[in-house]
Tab-separated table of C-alpha atoms in Angstrom:
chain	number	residue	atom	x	y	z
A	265	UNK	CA	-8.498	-15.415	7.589
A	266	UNK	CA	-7.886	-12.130	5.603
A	267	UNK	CA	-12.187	-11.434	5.082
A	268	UNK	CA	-12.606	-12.328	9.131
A	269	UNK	CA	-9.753	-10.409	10.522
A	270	UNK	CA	-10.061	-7.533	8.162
A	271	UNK	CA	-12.449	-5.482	10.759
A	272	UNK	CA	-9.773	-6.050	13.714
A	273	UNK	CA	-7.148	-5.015	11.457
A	274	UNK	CA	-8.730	-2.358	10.703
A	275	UNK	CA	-9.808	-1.174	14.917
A	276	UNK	CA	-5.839	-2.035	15.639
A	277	UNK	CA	-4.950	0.738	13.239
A	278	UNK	CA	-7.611	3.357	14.761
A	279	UNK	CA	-6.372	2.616	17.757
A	280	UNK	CA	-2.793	3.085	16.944
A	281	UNK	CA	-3.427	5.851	15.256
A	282	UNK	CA	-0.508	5.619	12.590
A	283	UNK	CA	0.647	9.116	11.092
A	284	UNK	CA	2.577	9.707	7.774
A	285	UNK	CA	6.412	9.353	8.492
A	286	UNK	CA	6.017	6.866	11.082
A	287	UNK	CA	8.013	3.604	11.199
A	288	UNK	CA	5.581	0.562	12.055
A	289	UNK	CA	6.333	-3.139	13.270
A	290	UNK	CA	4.029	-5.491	12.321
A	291	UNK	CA	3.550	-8.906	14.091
A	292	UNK	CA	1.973	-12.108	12.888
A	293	UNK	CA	0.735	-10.235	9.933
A	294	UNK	CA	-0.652	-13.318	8.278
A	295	UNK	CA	-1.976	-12.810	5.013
A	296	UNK	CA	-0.870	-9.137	5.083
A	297	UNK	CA	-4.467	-7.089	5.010
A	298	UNK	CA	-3.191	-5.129	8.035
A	299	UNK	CA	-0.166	-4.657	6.039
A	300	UNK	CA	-2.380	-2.948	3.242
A	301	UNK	CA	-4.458	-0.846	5.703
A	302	UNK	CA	-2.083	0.447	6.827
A	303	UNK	CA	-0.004	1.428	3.563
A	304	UNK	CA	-3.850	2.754	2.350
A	305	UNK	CA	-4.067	5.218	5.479
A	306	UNK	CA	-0.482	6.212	5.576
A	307	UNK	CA	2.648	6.900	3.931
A	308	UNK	CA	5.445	5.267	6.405
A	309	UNK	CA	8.984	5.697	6.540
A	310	UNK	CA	9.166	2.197	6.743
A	311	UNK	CA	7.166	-1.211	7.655
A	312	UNK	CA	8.915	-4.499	9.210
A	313	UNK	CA	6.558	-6.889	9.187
A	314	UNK	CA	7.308	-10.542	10.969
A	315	UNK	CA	5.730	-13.744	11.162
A	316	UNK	CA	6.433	-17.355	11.778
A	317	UNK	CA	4.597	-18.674	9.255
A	318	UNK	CA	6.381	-18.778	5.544
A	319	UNK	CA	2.941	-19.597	3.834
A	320	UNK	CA	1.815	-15.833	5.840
A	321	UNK	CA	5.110	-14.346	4.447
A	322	UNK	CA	3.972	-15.801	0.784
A	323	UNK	CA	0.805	-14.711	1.105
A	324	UNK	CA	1.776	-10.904	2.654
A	325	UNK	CA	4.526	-10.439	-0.350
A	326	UNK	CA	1.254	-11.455	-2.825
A	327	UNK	CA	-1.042	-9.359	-1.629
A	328	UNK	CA	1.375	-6.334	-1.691
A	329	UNK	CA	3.481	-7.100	-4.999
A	330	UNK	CA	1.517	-4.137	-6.743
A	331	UNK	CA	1.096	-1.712	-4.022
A	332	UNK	CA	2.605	1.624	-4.536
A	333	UNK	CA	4.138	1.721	-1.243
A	334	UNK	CA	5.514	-1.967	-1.161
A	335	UNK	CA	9.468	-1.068	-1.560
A	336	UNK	CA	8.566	0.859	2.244
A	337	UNK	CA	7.537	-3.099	3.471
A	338	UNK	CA	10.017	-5.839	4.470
A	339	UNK	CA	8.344	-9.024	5.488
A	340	UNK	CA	10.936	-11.426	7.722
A	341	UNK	CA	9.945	-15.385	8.533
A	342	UNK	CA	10.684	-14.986	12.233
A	343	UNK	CA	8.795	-14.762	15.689
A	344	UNK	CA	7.875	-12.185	17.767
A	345	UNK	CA	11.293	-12.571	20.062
A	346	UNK	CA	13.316	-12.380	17.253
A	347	UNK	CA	12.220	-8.489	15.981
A	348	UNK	CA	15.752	-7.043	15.001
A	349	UNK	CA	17.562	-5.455	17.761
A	350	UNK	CA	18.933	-2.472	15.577
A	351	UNK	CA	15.679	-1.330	14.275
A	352	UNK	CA	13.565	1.508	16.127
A	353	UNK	CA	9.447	1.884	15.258
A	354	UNK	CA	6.993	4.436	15.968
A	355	UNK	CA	4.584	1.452	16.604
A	356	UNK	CA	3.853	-1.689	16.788
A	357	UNK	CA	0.451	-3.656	16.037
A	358	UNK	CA	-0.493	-7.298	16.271
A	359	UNK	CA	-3.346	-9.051	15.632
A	360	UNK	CA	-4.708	-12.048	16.864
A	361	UNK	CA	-0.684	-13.526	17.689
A	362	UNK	CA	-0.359	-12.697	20.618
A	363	UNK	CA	-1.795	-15.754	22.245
A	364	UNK	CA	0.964	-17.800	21.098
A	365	UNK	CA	4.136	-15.431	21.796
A	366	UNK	CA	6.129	-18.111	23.654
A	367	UNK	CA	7.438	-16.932	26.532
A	368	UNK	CA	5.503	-14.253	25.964
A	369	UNK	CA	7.556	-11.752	28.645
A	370	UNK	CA	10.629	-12.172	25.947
A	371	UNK	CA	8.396	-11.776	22.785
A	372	UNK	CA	6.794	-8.192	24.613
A	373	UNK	CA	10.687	-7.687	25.889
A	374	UNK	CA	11.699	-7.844	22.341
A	375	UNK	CA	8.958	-5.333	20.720
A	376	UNK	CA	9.596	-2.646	23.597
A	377	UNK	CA	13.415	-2.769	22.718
A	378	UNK	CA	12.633	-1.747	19.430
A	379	UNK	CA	10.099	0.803	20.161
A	380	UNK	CA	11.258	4.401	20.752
A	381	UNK	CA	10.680	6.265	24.036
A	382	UNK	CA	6.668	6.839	23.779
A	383	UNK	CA	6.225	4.594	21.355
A	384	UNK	CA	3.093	2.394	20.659
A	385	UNK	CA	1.981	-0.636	21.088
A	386	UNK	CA	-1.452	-2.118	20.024
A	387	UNK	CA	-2.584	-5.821	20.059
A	388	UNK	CA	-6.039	-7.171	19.079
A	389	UNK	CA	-6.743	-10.998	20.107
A	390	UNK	CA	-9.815	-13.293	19.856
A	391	UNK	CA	-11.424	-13.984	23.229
A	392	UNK	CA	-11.458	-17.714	22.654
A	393	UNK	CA	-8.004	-17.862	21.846
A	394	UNK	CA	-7.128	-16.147	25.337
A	395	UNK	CA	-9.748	-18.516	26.983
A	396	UNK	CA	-7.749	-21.595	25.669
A	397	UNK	CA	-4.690	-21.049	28.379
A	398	UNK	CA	-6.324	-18.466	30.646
A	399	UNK	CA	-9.581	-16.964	32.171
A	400	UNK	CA	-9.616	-12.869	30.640
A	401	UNK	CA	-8.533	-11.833	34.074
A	402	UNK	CA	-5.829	-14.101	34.559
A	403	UNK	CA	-4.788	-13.279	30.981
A	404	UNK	CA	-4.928	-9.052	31.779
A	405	UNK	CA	-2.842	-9.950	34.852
A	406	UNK	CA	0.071	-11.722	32.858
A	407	UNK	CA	0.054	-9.167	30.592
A	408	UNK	CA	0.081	-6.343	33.050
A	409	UNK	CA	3.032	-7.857	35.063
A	410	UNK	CA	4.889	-8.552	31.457
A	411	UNK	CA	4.157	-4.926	30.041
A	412	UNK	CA	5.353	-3.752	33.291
A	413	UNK	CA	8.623	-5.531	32.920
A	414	UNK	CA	9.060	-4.237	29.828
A	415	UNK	CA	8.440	-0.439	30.712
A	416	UNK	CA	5.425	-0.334	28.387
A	417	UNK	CA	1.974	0.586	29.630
A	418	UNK	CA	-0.651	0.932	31.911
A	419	UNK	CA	-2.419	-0.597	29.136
A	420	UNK	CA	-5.847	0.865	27.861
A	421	UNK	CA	-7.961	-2.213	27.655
A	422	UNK	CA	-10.978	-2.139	25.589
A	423	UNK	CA	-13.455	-5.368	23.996
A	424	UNK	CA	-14.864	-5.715	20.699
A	425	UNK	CA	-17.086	-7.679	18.640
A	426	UNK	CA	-16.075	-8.488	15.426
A	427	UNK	CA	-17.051	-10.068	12.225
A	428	UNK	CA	-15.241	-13.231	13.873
A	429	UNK	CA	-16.261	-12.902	17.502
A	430	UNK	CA	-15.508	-11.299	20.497
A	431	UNK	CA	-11.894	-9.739	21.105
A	432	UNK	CA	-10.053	-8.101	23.746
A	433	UNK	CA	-7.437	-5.559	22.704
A	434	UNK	CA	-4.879	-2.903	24.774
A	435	UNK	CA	-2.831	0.199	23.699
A	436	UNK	CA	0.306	0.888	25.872
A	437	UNK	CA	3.257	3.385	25.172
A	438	UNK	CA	6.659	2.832	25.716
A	439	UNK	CA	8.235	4.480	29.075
A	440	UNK	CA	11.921	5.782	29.588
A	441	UNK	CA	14.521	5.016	27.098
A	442	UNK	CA	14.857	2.446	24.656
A	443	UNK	CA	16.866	-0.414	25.634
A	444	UNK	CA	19.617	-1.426	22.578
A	445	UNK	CA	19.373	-5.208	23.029
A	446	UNK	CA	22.451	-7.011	21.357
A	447	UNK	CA	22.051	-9.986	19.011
A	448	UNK	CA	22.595	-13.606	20.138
């Protein structure tokens, strides 16, 4: 996972275009080599990164123990839905999770609550893994519609071949204000 997805990491953060000072949300990190891009190309205020997966969270801390930056990274065992409500971000970047944020209109809900007003959103996904639930049209269309809902977009679409096959990614910004969701 980390050799195959380390060239759509690495076109999610070109396209986010992450500055020095910025606060970043990562989702699904996995292994964490997005994680490390990122603290390679920037110095953030601060990273949250969260996955489902505590083998990805394992793996993440690992790779990062020695970083310079790594006391700028916490790494939380928890969906995309459950980003914390309190927290605001510059940006936000997943790659290749997106396909299984379930219900996806509360997982995209959750990240534009804790984006700021113009803030960023970038997602990278495999074309296969969209093609598993929905034909690329019928997938842009969901996502469109849940964006919408979310005041975040138009999205920017673009597609990419990568060292692990063809991907489909978007870049949409944050409208109006930030909603201040409350905790459950």
């Amino acid at each position: 996972m980390a050799r195959l997805n380390a060239d759509m990491e690495q076109a999610a953060l070109r396209m986010v275009e992450p500055r020095d000072d910025e606060s970043f949300l990562v989702i699904g990190f996995g292994p964490g080599v997005g994680l490390e891009l990122l603290l390679d190309a920037v110095t953030p205020a601060s990273v949250l990164g969260v996955d489902p997966s505590r083998a990805m969270v394992h793996a993440a801390r690992r790779r990062l123990a020695r970083h310079r930056l790594r006391n700028s990274v916490e790494l939380l065992q928890a969906p995309a839905a459950d980003v914390p409500a309190a927290t605001t971000f510059d940006a936000a970047i997943a790659v290749n999770c997106e396909q299984f944020w379930d219900p996806h209109r509360t997982s995209l809900q959750a990240i534009a609550d804790a984006l700021r007003p113009g803030g960023r959103l970038v997602t990278v996904t495999h074309q296969w893994a969209i093609e598993k639930r929905h034909s690329l049209q019928a997938w842009k269309t969901l996502v469109r519609a849940d964006l919408a809902d979310a005041h975040l977009g138009p999205p920017t679409w673009s597609e990419g071949r990568y060292q692990s096959g063809p991907a489909i990614a978007y870049l949409a910004h944050l409208h109006g204000q930030r909603k201040v969701r409350t905790c459950p």
